[in-house]
CSV table of C-alpha atoms in Angstrom, one decimal:
chain,number,residue,atom,x,y,z
A,128,MET,CA,17.8,7.1,37.0
A,129,ALA,CA,19.1,3.5,37.2
A,130,SER,CA,18.1,1.3,34.3
A,131,PRO,CA,16.2,-1.9,35.0
A,132,ARG,CA,17.8,-5.2,34.3
A,133,ARG,CA,17.7,-6.4,30.8
A,134,CYS,CA,15.5,-9.2,29.6
A,135,SER,CA,16.9,-11.7,27.2
A,136,PRO,CA,14.7,-12.2,24.0
A,137,THR,CA,15.2,-15.9,24.4
A,138,ALA,CA,13.7,-15.9,27.9
A,139,PRO,CA,10.2,-14.5,27.5
A,140,ASP,CA,9.0,-15.8,30.8
A,141,ARG,CA,11.4,-13.5,32.7
A,142,GLU,CA,9.9,-10.2,33.8
A,143,CYS,CA,11.6,-6.8,33.2
A,144,LYS,CA,10.5,-4.7,36.1
A,145,LEU,CA,10.8,-1.0,35.9
A,146,PRO,CA,11.3,0.9,39.2
A,147,PRO,CA,9.4,1.0,41.5
A,148,PRO,CA,8.5,-2.7,41.7
A,149,SER,CA,4.9,-3.6,41.0
A,150,ALA,CA,2.3,-5.8,42.6
A,151,PRO,CA,2.1,-9.4,41.4
A,152,ALA,CA,0.3,-10.2,38.2
A,153,GLY,CA,-3.5,-10.1,38.6
A,154,GLU,CA,-3.5,-8.2,41.9
A,155,TYR,CA,-4.8,-4.7,41.7
A,156,PRO,CA,-3.8,-2.7,44.8
A,157,PRO,CA,-6.8,-1.2,46.6
A,158,GLY,CA,-7.4,2.5,45.9
A,159,LYS,CA,-5.4,2.5,42.7
A,160,LEU,CA,-8.1,1.9,40.2
A,161,SER,CA,-9.4,5.3,39.0
A,162,TRP,CA,-12.9,6.0,37.6
A,163,GLY,CA,-11.2,6.7,34.3
A,164,THR,CA,-9.6,3.3,34.2
A,165,LEU,CA,-12.8,1.5,35.3
A,166,ALA,CA,-14.8,3.2,32.6
A,167,ARG,CA,-12.2,2.6,29.8
A,168,ALA,CA,-12.2,-1.1,30.8
A,169,LEU,CA,-15.6,-1.4,29.3
A,170,GLY,CA,-15.5,1.3,26.6
A,171,ARG,CA,-11.9,2.6,26.5
A,172,PHE,CA,-13.2,6.2,26.8
A,173,THR,CA,-16.2,7.3,28.8
A,174,LEU,CA,-18.2,10.5,28.8
A,175,SER,CA,-18.2,13.0,31.6
A,176,ILE,CA,-21.4,13.2,33.7
A,177,PRO,CA,-22.7,16.5,32.1
A,178,HIS,CA,-21.9,15.1,28.7
A,179,THR,CA,-24.0,12.0,29.0
A,180,ARG,CA,-27.1,13.9,28.1
A,181,LEU,CA,-25.8,13.9,24.5
A,182,LEU,CA,-25.8,10.1,24.3
A,183,ALA,CA,-28.3,9.0,26.8
A,184,THR,CA,-29.2,6.0,24.7
A,185,LEU,CA,-25.7,4.7,24.8
A,186,ASP,CA,-25.4,5.2,28.6
A,187,PRO,CA,-21.6,4.8,28.8
A,188,LEU,CA,-21.6,5.0,32.6
A,189,ALA,CA,-23.8,1.9,32.9
A,190,LEU,CA,-20.9,-0.3,33.9
A,191,ASP,CA,-23.0,-3.3,34.7
A,192,ARG,CA,-24.6,-3.4,31.3
A,193,GLU,CA,-24.7,-6.9,29.8
A,194,PRO,CA,-22.6,-7.4,26.7
A,195,PRO,CA,-24.6,-7.9,23.4
A,196,PRO,CA,-25.7,-11.4,22.8
A,197,GLN,CA,-23.5,-13.5,20.5
A,198,LEU,CA,-24.7,-14.1,17.0
A,199,SER,CA,-25.8,-17.5,16.0
A,200,PRO,CA,-23.3,-19.5,13.9
A,201,GLU,CA,-25.5,-18.9,10.8
A,202,LYS,CA,-25.4,-15.2,11.3
A,203,GLN,CA,-21.6,-15.2,11.8
A,204,GLN,CA,-20.9,-16.7,8.5
A,205,MET,CA,-19.5,-14.3,5.9
A,206,PRO,CA,-21.6,-14.1,2.7
A,207,GLU,CA,-19.6,-14.6,-0.5
A,208,LYS,CA,-20.9,-11.4,-2.1
A,209,LEU,CA,-20.0,-7.9,-0.9
A,210,ILE,CA,-22.2,-6.5,1.8
A,211,TRP,CA,-23.1,-2.9,1.4
A,212,GLY,CA,-22.1,-0.8,4.4
A,213,ASP,CA,-24.2,2.4,5.0
A,214,GLN,CA,-27.8,1.3,4.3
A,215,GLU,CA,-28.8,4.7,2.9
A,216,PRO,CA,-29.5,4.3,-0.9
A,217,LEU,CA,-27.0,6.9,-2.0
A,218,SER,CA,-24.0,6.1,0.3
A,219,LYS,CA,-23.2,2.5,-0.5
A,220,ILE,CA,-19.7,1.4,0.7
A,221,PRO,CA,-18.8,-2.3,0.5
A,222,PHE,CA,-17.5,-3.8,3.7
A,223,LYS,CA,-16.7,-7.0,5.5
A,224,ILE,CA,-17.5,-7.9,9.1
A,225,LEU,CA,-14.7,-9.6,11.0
A,226,SER,CA,-16.0,-11.6,14.0
A,227,GLY,CA,-13.8,-13.6,16.3
A,228,HIS,CA,-13.4,-11.6,19.5
A,229,GLU,CA,-15.6,-12.3,22.5
A,230,HIS,CA,-15.6,-8.8,23.9
A,231,ALA,CA,-15.1,-5.2,22.8
A,232,VAL,CA,-12.4,-4.7,20.2
A,233,SER,CA,-10.3,-1.8,21.5
A,234,THR,CA,-7.5,-1.4,18.9
A,235,CYS,CA,-6.8,-2.2,15.2
A,236,HIS,CA,-4.1,-1.8,12.6
A,237,PHE,CA,-3.1,-2.7,9.1
A,238,CYS,CA,0.2,-4.5,8.6
A,239,VAL,CA,2.3,-6.6,6.3
A,240,ASP,CA,1.7,-4.3,3.3
A,241,ASP,CA,-2.1,-4.2,4.1
A,242,THR,CA,-2.5,-7.9,3.7
A,243,LYS,CA,-2.9,-8.6,7.4
A,244,LEU,CA,-4.8,-6.9,10.2
A,245,LEU,CA,-4.0,-6.7,13.9
A,246,SER,CA,-6.5,-6.3,16.8
A,247,GLY,CA,-6.6,-6.2,20.5
A,248,SER,CA,-9.7,-6.8,22.7
A,249,HIS,CA,-11.1,-6.7,26.2
A,250,ASP,CA,-11.3,-10.5,25.9
A,251,CYS,CA,-7.5,-10.4,26.8
A,252,THR,CA,-6.4,-11.5,23.3
A,253,VAL,CA,-4.3,-10.1,20.5
A,254,LYS,CA,-5.2,-11.5,17.0
A,255,LEU,CA,-3.6,-11.4,13.5
A,256,TRP,CA,-6.1,-11.5,10.7
A,257,ASP,CA,-6.0,-12.2,6.9
A,258,ALA,CA,-7.3,-9.1,5.3
A,259,VAL,CA,-8.5,-11.0,2.2
A,260,ASP,CA,-10.8,-13.6,3.7
A,261,GLY,CA,-11.2,-12.2,7.2
A,262,SER,CA,-9.9,-15.3,9.0
A,263,VAL,CA,-7.8,-15.3,12.1
A,264,VAL,CA,-4.2,-16.2,11.3
A,265,ARG,CA,-2.9,-16.2,14.9
A,266,ASP,CA,-3.8,-15.7,18.5
A,267,PHE,CA,-0.7,-14.5,20.2
A,268,GLU,CA,0.1,-16.7,23.2
A,269,HIS,CA,1.2,-15.8,26.7
A,270,ARG,CA,-1.7,-13.5,26.5
A,271,PRO,CA,-2.4,-10.8,29.0
A,272,LYS,CA,-4.5,-11.5,32.1
A,273,ALA,CA,-6.7,-8.4,31.7
A,274,PRO,CA,-8.3,-6.4,28.8
A,275,VAL,CA,-6.0,-5.2,26.1
A,276,VAL,CA,-6.3,-1.5,25.7
A,277,GLU,CA,-3.9,-0.8,22.8
A,278,CYS,CA,-1.6,-2.5,20.3
A,279,SER,CA,1.1,-1.2,18.1
A,280,ILE,CA,3.3,-2.6,15.3
A,281,THR,CA,6.7,-1.7,13.9
A,282,ALA,CA,6.8,-0.1,10.4
A,283,ASP,CA,8.4,-3.2,9.0
A,284,SER,CA,5.6,-5.4,10.6
A,285,SER,CA,8.2,-7.5,12.4
A,286,ARG,CA,7.2,-6.9,16.1
A,287,VAL,CA,3.9,-6.3,17.9
A,288,ILE,CA,3.3,-4.8,21.4
A,289,ALA,CA,0.2,-4.7,23.5
A,290,ALA,CA,-0.7,-2.8,26.7
A,291,SER,CA,-3.1,-4.4,29.1
A,292,TYR,CA,-4.9,-3.6,32.3
A,293,ASP,CA,-2.7,-6.2,34.1
A,294,LYS,CA,-0.1,-3.4,34.1
A,295,THR,CA,2.1,-5.0,31.5
A,296,VAL,CA,3.4,-4.3,28.0
A,297,ARG,CA,4.2,-7.4,26.0
A,298,ALA,CA,6.1,-7.8,22.7
A,299,TRP,CA,5.8,-10.6,20.2
A,300,ASP,CA,7.5,-11.6,16.9
A,301,LEU,CA,4.8,-11.2,14.3
A,302,GLU,CA,6.0,-14.0,12.0
A,303,THR,CA,6.5,-16.7,14.6
A,304,GLY,CA,4.1,-15.4,17.3
A,305,LYS,CA,6.9,-15.9,19.9
A,306,LEU,CA,6.8,-13.7,23.1
A,307,LEU,CA,9.9,-11.6,23.0
A,308,TRP,CA,9.6,-9.7,26.3
A,309,LYS,CA,7.2,-8.5,29.0
A,310,VAL,CA,7.6,-5.3,31.0
A,311,ARG,CA,5.6,-4.8,34.2
A,312,TYR,CA,4.7,-1.4,35.6
A,313,ASP,CA,3.4,-0.4,39.0
A,314,THR,CA,0.5,1.6,37.5
A,315,PHE,CA,-2.2,1.1,34.9
A,316,ILE,CA,-1.2,1.6,31.2
A,317,VAL,CA,-3.7,3.2,28.9
A,318,SER,CA,-1.6,3.6,25.7
A,319,CYS,CA,1.5,2.2,24.0
A,320,LYS,CA,3.1,2.9,20.7
A,321,PHE,CA,6.2,2.0,18.8
A,322,SER,CA,8.3,4.8,17.4
A,323,PRO,CA,8.4,4.8,13.5
A,324,ASP,CA,12.0,3.6,13.5
A,325,GLY,CA,11.1,0.7,15.9
A,326,LYS,CA,13.7,1.8,18.4
A,327,TYR,CA,11.5,3.1,21.2
A,328,VAL,CA,8.2,2.3,22.9
A,329,VAL,CA,6.2,5.0,24.7
A,330,SER,CA,3.6,4.0,27.3
A,331,GLY,CA,1.0,6.3,28.8
A,332,PHE,CA,-0.1,6.0,32.5
A,333,ASP,CA,-3.4,6.4,34.2
A,334,VAL,CA,-2.9,7.0,37.9
A,335,ASP,CA,0.6,8.5,37.5
A,336,HIS,CA,-0.5,10.9,34.8
A,337,GLY,CA,2.8,10.4,33.0
A,338,ILE,CA,4.6,8.7,30.1
A,339,CYS,CA,7.5,6.2,29.9
A,340,ILE,CA,9.9,6.0,27.0
A,341,MET,CA,11.7,2.6,26.7
A,342,ASP,CA,14.4,1.3,24.4
A,343,ALA,CA,12.7,-1.5,22.6
A,344,GLU,CA,15.9,-3.4,21.8
A,345,ASN,CA,17.6,-3.8,25.2
A,346,ILE,CA,14.4,-3.2,27.3
A,347,THR,CA,15.8,-0.3,29.3
A,348,THR,CA,14.2,2.9,30.4
A,349,VAL,CA,15.0,6.1,28.5
A,350,SER,CA,12.7,8.5,30.4
A,351,VAL,CA,9.9,8.3,33.0
A,352,ILE,CA,8.0,11.6,33.2
A,353,LYS,CA,5.5,11.3,36.1
A,354,ASP,CA,2.7,13.9,36.5
A,355,HIS,CA,3.4,15.0,32.9
A,356,HIS,CA,-0.4,15.9,32.9
A,357,THR,CA,-2.7,16.8,35.8
A,358,ARG,CA,-5.1,14.0,35.0
A,359,SER,CA,-5.0,10.5,33.3
A,360,ILE,CA,-3.3,10.1,30.0
A,361,THR,CA,-5.6,9.0,27.2
A,362,SER,CA,-3.2,8.6,24.3
A,363,CYS,CA,0.4,9.2,23.2
A,364,CYS,CA,2.3,8.8,20.0
A,365,PHE,CA,5.7,9.5,18.4
A,366,ASP,CA,6.2,11.9,15.5
A,367,PRO,CA,7.5,10.5,12.2
A,368,ASP,CA,11.1,11.3,13.1
A,369,SER,CA,10.9,9.2,16.4
A,370,GLN,CA,12.2,12.2,18.3
A,371,ARG,CA,9.1,13.7,19.9
A,372,VAL,CA,6.2,12.3,21.8
A,373,ALA,CA,2.7,13.9,21.8
A,374,SER,CA,0.4,13.1,24.7
A,375,VAL,CA,-3.2,14.1,25.4
A,376,SER,CA,-5.2,13.7,28.6
A,377,LEU,CA,-8.4,14.1,30.5
A,378,ASP,CA,-7.0,17.5,31.5
A,379,ARG,CA,-7.8,18.8,28.0
A,380,CYS,CA,-4.1,19.5,27.5
A,381,ILE,CA,-1.7,18.7,24.7
A,382,LYS,CA,2.0,18.2,25.4
A,383,ILE,CA,5.0,17.3,23.2
A,384,TRP,CA,8.1,15.8,24.8
A,385,ASP,CA,11.5,15.8,23.2
A,386,VAL,CA,13.4,12.5,23.6
A,387,THR,CA,16.9,13.9,23.1
A,388,SER,CA,16.7,17.0,25.2
A,389,GLN,CA,14.4,15.3,27.8
A,390,ALA,CA,12.2,18.4,27.9
A,391,THR,CA,8.7,19.5,27.1
A,392,LEU,CA,8.7,21.4,23.8
A,393,LEU,CA,5.1,22.4,23.6
A,394,THR,CA,2.1,22.7,25.9
A,395,ILE,CA,-1.3,23.7,24.7
A,396,THR,CA,-3.7,24.1,27.6
A,397,LYS,CA,-7.5,24.0,27.3
A,398,ALA,CA,-7.0,22.6,23.7
A,399,HIS,CA,-10.6,21.3,23.8
A,400,SER,CA,-13.7,22.1,25.9
A,401,ASN,CA,-13.8,18.5,27.2
A,402,ALA,CA,-11.4,15.6,27.6
A,403,ILE,CA,-9.1,14.8,24.7
A,404,SER,CA,-9.4,11.1,23.7
A,405,ASN,CA,-6.7,10.5,21.0
A,406,CYS,CA,-4.0,12.1,18.9
A,407,CYS,CA,-2.1,11.4,15.6
A,408,PHE,CA,0.6,13.2,13.6
A,409,THR,CA,0.6,13.8,9.9
A,410,PHE,CA,3.4,11.9,8.1
A,411,SER,CA,5.3,15.1,7.8
A,412,GLY,CA,5.2,15.6,11.6
A,413,HIS,CA,4.2,19.2,11.1
A,414,PHE,CA,0.6,18.8,12.2
A,415,LEU,CA,-1.2,17.0,15.0
A,416,CYS,CA,-4.8,16.0,15.1
A,417,THR,CA,-6.7,15.6,18.4
A,418,SER,CA,-10.1,14.1,19.0
A,419,SER,CA,-12.3,15.0,22.0
A,420,TRP,CA,-15.4,14.3,24.0
A,421,ASP,CA,-16.5,17.7,22.9
A,422,LYS,CA,-17.6,16.1,19.6
A,423,ASN,CA,-14.9,17.9,17.6
A,424,LEU,CA,-11.5,17.2,16.1
A,425,LYS,CA,-8.7,19.8,15.8
A,426,ILE,CA,-5.7,20.0,13.5
A,427,TRP,CA,-2.8,21.8,15.2
A,428,ASN,CA,0.4,23.3,13.8
A,429,VAL,CA,3.1,22.1,16.3
A,430,HIS,CA,5.7,24.5,14.9
A,431,THR,CA,4.1,27.8,15.8
A,432,GLY,CA,6.9,29.5,17.6
A,433,GLU,CA,5.6,32.3,19.8
A,434,PHE,CA,2.1,31.0,19.4
A,435,ARG,CA,2.9,27.5,20.6
A,436,ASN,CA,1.1,27.9,24.0
A,437,ARG,CA,-2.1,28.7,22.2
A,438,GLY,CA,-1.6,27.0,18.8
A,439,ALA,CA,-3.0,27.8,15.4
A,440,CYS,CA,-5.5,25.2,14.5
A,441,VAL,CA,-8.5,24.2,12.3
A,442,THR,CA,-11.5,22.7,14.0
A,443,LEU,CA,-13.5,19.9,12.3
A,444,MET,CA,-17.1,20.0,13.6
A,445,GLN,CA,-20.5,18.4,12.9
A,446,GLY,CA,-19.0,15.0,12.0
A,447,HIS,CA,-20.2,13.1,15.0
A,448,GLU,CA,-23.3,13.4,17.2
A,449,GLY,CA,-21.4,12.4,20.3
A,450,SER,CA,-17.9,12.1,21.6
A,451,VAL,CA,-15.0,11.3,19.2
A,452,SER,CA,-12.9,8.4,20.4
A,453,SER,CA,-10.2,8.0,17.7
A,454,CYS,CA,-8.6,9.6,14.7
A,455,HIS,CA,-6.1,8.7,11.9
A,456,PHE,CA,-4.5,10.5,9.0
A,457,ALA,CA,-4.1,9.0,5.5
A,458,ARG,CA,-0.4,8.6,4.6
A,459,ASP,CA,-0.5,11.6,2.3
A,460,SER,CA,-2.8,13.6,4.7
A,461,SER,CA,-5.4,14.0,1.9
A,462,PHE,CA,-8.1,12.8,4.3
A,463,LEU,CA,-8.7,12.0,7.9
A,464,ILE,CA,-11.0,9.4,9.6
A,465,SER,CA,-12.5,9.4,13.0
A,466,GLY,CA,-14.6,7.0,15.1
A,467,GLY,CA,-17.1,8.0,17.7
A,468,PHE,CA,-19.5,6.9,20.4
A,469,ASP,CA,-22.4,7.6,17.9
A,470,ARG,CA,-21.3,4.2,16.3
A,471,THR,CA,-20.1,5.9,13.1
A,472,VAL,CA,-16.8,6.4,11.2
A,473,ALA,CA,-16.4,9.9,9.7
A,474,ILE,CA,-14.3,10.5,6.6
A,475,TRP,CA,-13.0,14.1,6.5
A,476,ASP,CA,-11.8,16.2,3.6
A,477,VAL,CA,-8.8,17.6,5.3
A,478,ALA,CA,-8.1,20.3,2.7
A,479,GLU,CA,-11.3,22.1,3.4
A,480,GLY,CA,-12.3,20.7,6.8
A,481,TYR,CA,-15.7,19.1,6.1
A,482,ARG,CA,-17.1,15.6,6.6
A,483,LYS,CA,-17.1,13.8,3.3
A,484,LEU,CA,-19.0,10.7,4.4
A,485,SER,CA,-20.3,8.9,7.5
A,486,LEU,CA,-20.0,5.1,7.6
A,487,LYS,CA,-22.7,3.4,9.6
A,488,GLY,CA,-23.3,-0.2,10.6
A,489,HIS,CA,-21.6,-0.8,14.0
A,490,ASN,CA,-24.0,-1.7,16.8
A,491,ASP,CA,-21.9,0.0,19.5
A,492,TRP,CA,-19.1,2.5,20.0
A,493,VAL,CA,-16.4,2.7,17.5
A,494,MET,CA,-13.2,2.5,19.6
A,495,ASP,CA,-10.4,2.7,17.0
A,496,VAL,CA,-9.9,3.3,13.3
A,497,ALA,CA,-7.1,2.7,10.8
A,498,ILE,CA,-6.3,3.5,7.1
A,499,SER,CA,-4.4,1.2,4.7
A,500,ASN,CA,-1.2,2.6,3.2
A,501,ASN,CA,-2.8,2.5,-0.3
A,502,LYS,CA,-5.8,4.5,1.0
A,503,LYS,CA,-8.3,2.0,-0.4
A,504,TRP,CA,-9.5,0.5,2.9
A,505,ILE,CA,-10.6,1.7,6.4
A,506,LEU,CA,-10.6,-0.6,9.4
A,507,SER,CA,-12.8,0.1,12.4
A,508,ALA,CA,-12.9,-1.6,15.8
A,509,SER,CA,-16.0,-1.5,17.9
A,510,LYS,CA,-17.4,-2.3,21.3
A,511,ASP,CA,-19.9,-4.6,19.4
A,512,ARG,CA,-17.1,-7.2,19.3
A,513,THR,CA,-16.5,-6.9,15.6
A,514,MET,CA,-14.2,-5.1,13.2
A,515,ARG,CA,-15.4,-3.7,9.8
A,516,LEU,CA,-13.2,-3.5,6.7
A,517,TRP,CA,-14.6,-0.7,4.5
A,518,ASN,CA,-13.6,-0.4,0.8
A,519,ILE,CA,-13.4,3.4,0.0
A,520,GLU,CA,-11.5,3.0,-3.3
A,521,GLU,CA,-14.4,4.6,-5.2
A,522,ILE,CA,-15.7,7.0,-2.6
A,523,ASP,CA,-15.6,10.0,-4.9
A,524,GLU,CA,-18.0,8.2,-7.3
A,525,ILE,CA,-20.6,7.5,-4.7
A,526,PRO,CA,-23.8,9.4,-5.5
A,527,LEU,CA,-24.1,10.8,-2.0
A,528,VAL,CA,-20.6,12.2,-2.0
A,529,ILE,CA,-21.2,13.8,-5.4
A,530,LYS,CA,-24.5,15.2,-4.3
A,531,TYR,CA,-22.9,16.5,-1.1
A,532,LYS,CA,-20.1,18.4,-3.0
A,533,LYS,CA,-22.6,19.9,-5.4
A,534,ALA,CA,-24.8,21.1,-2.5
A,535,MET,CA,-21.9,22.7,-0.8
A,536,GLY,CA,-20.7,24.4,-4.0
A,537,LEU,CA,-17.2,22.8,-3.9
A,538,LYS,CA,-14.6,23.1,-6.6
A,539,VAL,CA,-11.0,21.9,-6.7
A,540,LYS,CA,-8.0,24.3,-6.8
A,541,GLN,CA,-4.2,24.0,-6.6
A,542,CYS,CA,-2.4,25.4,-3.6
A,543,GLU,CA,0.1,28.1,-4.6
A,544,ARG,CA,2.5,27.2,-1.8
A,545,CYS,CA,2.7,23.4,-1.9
A,546,ASP,CA,0.8,22.5,-5.1
A,547,ARG,CA,-1.6,20.3,-3.0
A,548,PRO,CA,-5.1,20.0,-4.6
A,549,PHE,CA,-7.8,21.2,-2.3
A,550,SER,CA,-11.5,22.0,-2.3
A,551,ILE,CA,-12.9,25.5,-1.9
A,552,PHE,CA,-16.4,26.9,-1.7
A,553,LYS,CA,-17.6,29.0,-4.6
A,554,SER,CA,-19.2,31.4,-2.2
A,555,ASP,CA,-15.9,32.2,-0.5
A,556,THR,CA,-14.5,35.6,-1.2
A,557,SER,CA,-11.2,35.5,0.7
A,558,SER,CA,-8.2,35.5,-1.6
A,559,GLU,CA,-6.3,33.4,1.0
A,560,VAL,CA,-8.9,30.7,0.9
A,561,PHE,CA,-8.9,30.6,-2.9
A,562,THR,CA,-5.1,30.2,-3.2
A,563,GLN,CA,-3.9,28.1,-0.2
A,564,CYS,CA,-4.8,24.7,1.3
A,565,VAL,CA,-5.7,24.3,4.9
A,566,PHE,CA,-2.2,23.3,6.0
A,567,CYS,CA,-0.5,26.3,4.4
A,568,ARG,CA,-3.2,28.6,5.9
A,569,ILE,CA,-2.4,27.2,9.4
A,570,ASP,CA,1.3,27.8,8.7
A,571,THR,CA,0.6,31.4,7.7
A,572,ARG,CA,-1.5,32.0,10.9
A,573,GLY,CA,1.2,30.4,13.0
A,574,LEU,CA,4.0,32.8,11.9
A,575,PRO,CA,4.3,35.9,14.1
A,576,ALA,CA,5.2,38.2,11.1
A,577,GLU,CA,2.3,37.0,9.1
A,578,THR,CA,-0.5,36.6,11.6
A,579,SER,CA,-3.9,36.7,10.0
A,580,SER,CA,-6.8,38.5,11.5
A,581,SER,CA,-8.8,36.7,14.2
A,582,SER,CA,-11.9,37.0,12.2
A,583,SER,CA,-10.4,35.0,9.4
A,584,LEU,CA,-9.5,32.1,11.8
A,585,GLU,CA,-12.9,32.2,13.3
A,586,ARG,CA,-14.4,32.1,9.9
A,587,GLU,CA,-12.6,28.9,9.1
A,588,ASN,CA,-13.4,27.3,12.4
A,589,SER,CA,-17.1,28.1,12.1
A,590,PRO,CA,-19.6,25.5,10.7
A,591,ARG,CA,-20.5,25.9,7.1
A,592,PRO,CA,-24.1,27.2,6.4
A,593,THR,CA,-25.1,24.3,4.2
A,594,GLY,CA,-24.3,20.7,3.6
A,595,ASN,CA,-22.7,19.9,6.9
A,596,LYS,CA,-25.6,18.5,8.9
A,597,SER,CA,-25.4,15.1,10.4
A,598,ASN,CA,-27.4,12.4,8.6
């Protein structure tokens, strides 16, 4: 494939067009806008028609619904004292509300050693925030001409990219705010991510059902894989080694593409019972979490050899009352967070696969979530035009969490294989459950010579009899 012409970093107004050429900015060709794209323009991910019964009050298909009224200036002011998050008496989590966007906040990140926050919105802006006082540090100029669907930032917090419904991906220098380059596609982009080493950018397509991997330094195309899925891509991301790209789709399928060999390494069909909305790797790259409209999350072993077409996984259930929109692992994989259309953020104990706490307070869908590197803060972006910064530093001391653990009969053990501390249920009788953490148990089930019985896997994937009910 011929590479597109390069774009000089000193000439941000030049356009780097990838083949085939696209329509002019702002013009959407007739017949090219899919229902999935139209729905995500208002809520990033929408529910399938049969699924809307679960969240009738949210009515995600009501595309003409008026946005919530803006708060008065008095109500927008941040109080000096901490605000308690979840209003239930036993689950108090301090949080701050960050207001500044005029429409749904679709994406959020921590950056610059957790001192700054990055956000993108359907108001066509990308903003940099001060994490301490919640003020806006910068609005990145040469902004997109349509809603921003996703942002990404390099590991060293030097560059920012944003994908927009104007069919472009833009890159800025974070420190100066200067536009570095702009790439225009001939299809709608629904996801974009930097590789951890900052060398590549992967973009996910809507109408073409494919992904594009681009060299982020010289702005040339590495791979374009059209019809990678049978339906629209919803999310894609690199593994920690920057060598593999995971993608998920409305077709309920998970695929992993190898950048070097230019081949699909893994395909898991019917991974969920409904559309898959998001995916993220653990920092070891050994496991992948997927979130879905079926209200569940799954953690997959992506090194399962002969079992890779089926996958050995653990299912996280009963954390959300509706579709799950986003997921994110803590750096050490000790816990996982997810956001949902039920307006909550769930914190999961990954070692034993149960919901530790549910953070409530947003007035509309939670569209994206992030965890600080020091694991003390959670950031959530919502369709209610705000972000919330939650302080979870003392989560294990919260009365509700302590009460929850006691009710479930949990105690902490040390994994005999990896020395990872993990929780187990006192009522469990399986020697495997008593001695190994969830990651090592998935590994064991993924090895052909050590395949466990199906009843054991079903037992782990089944909901617990107590303590796992939604609030």
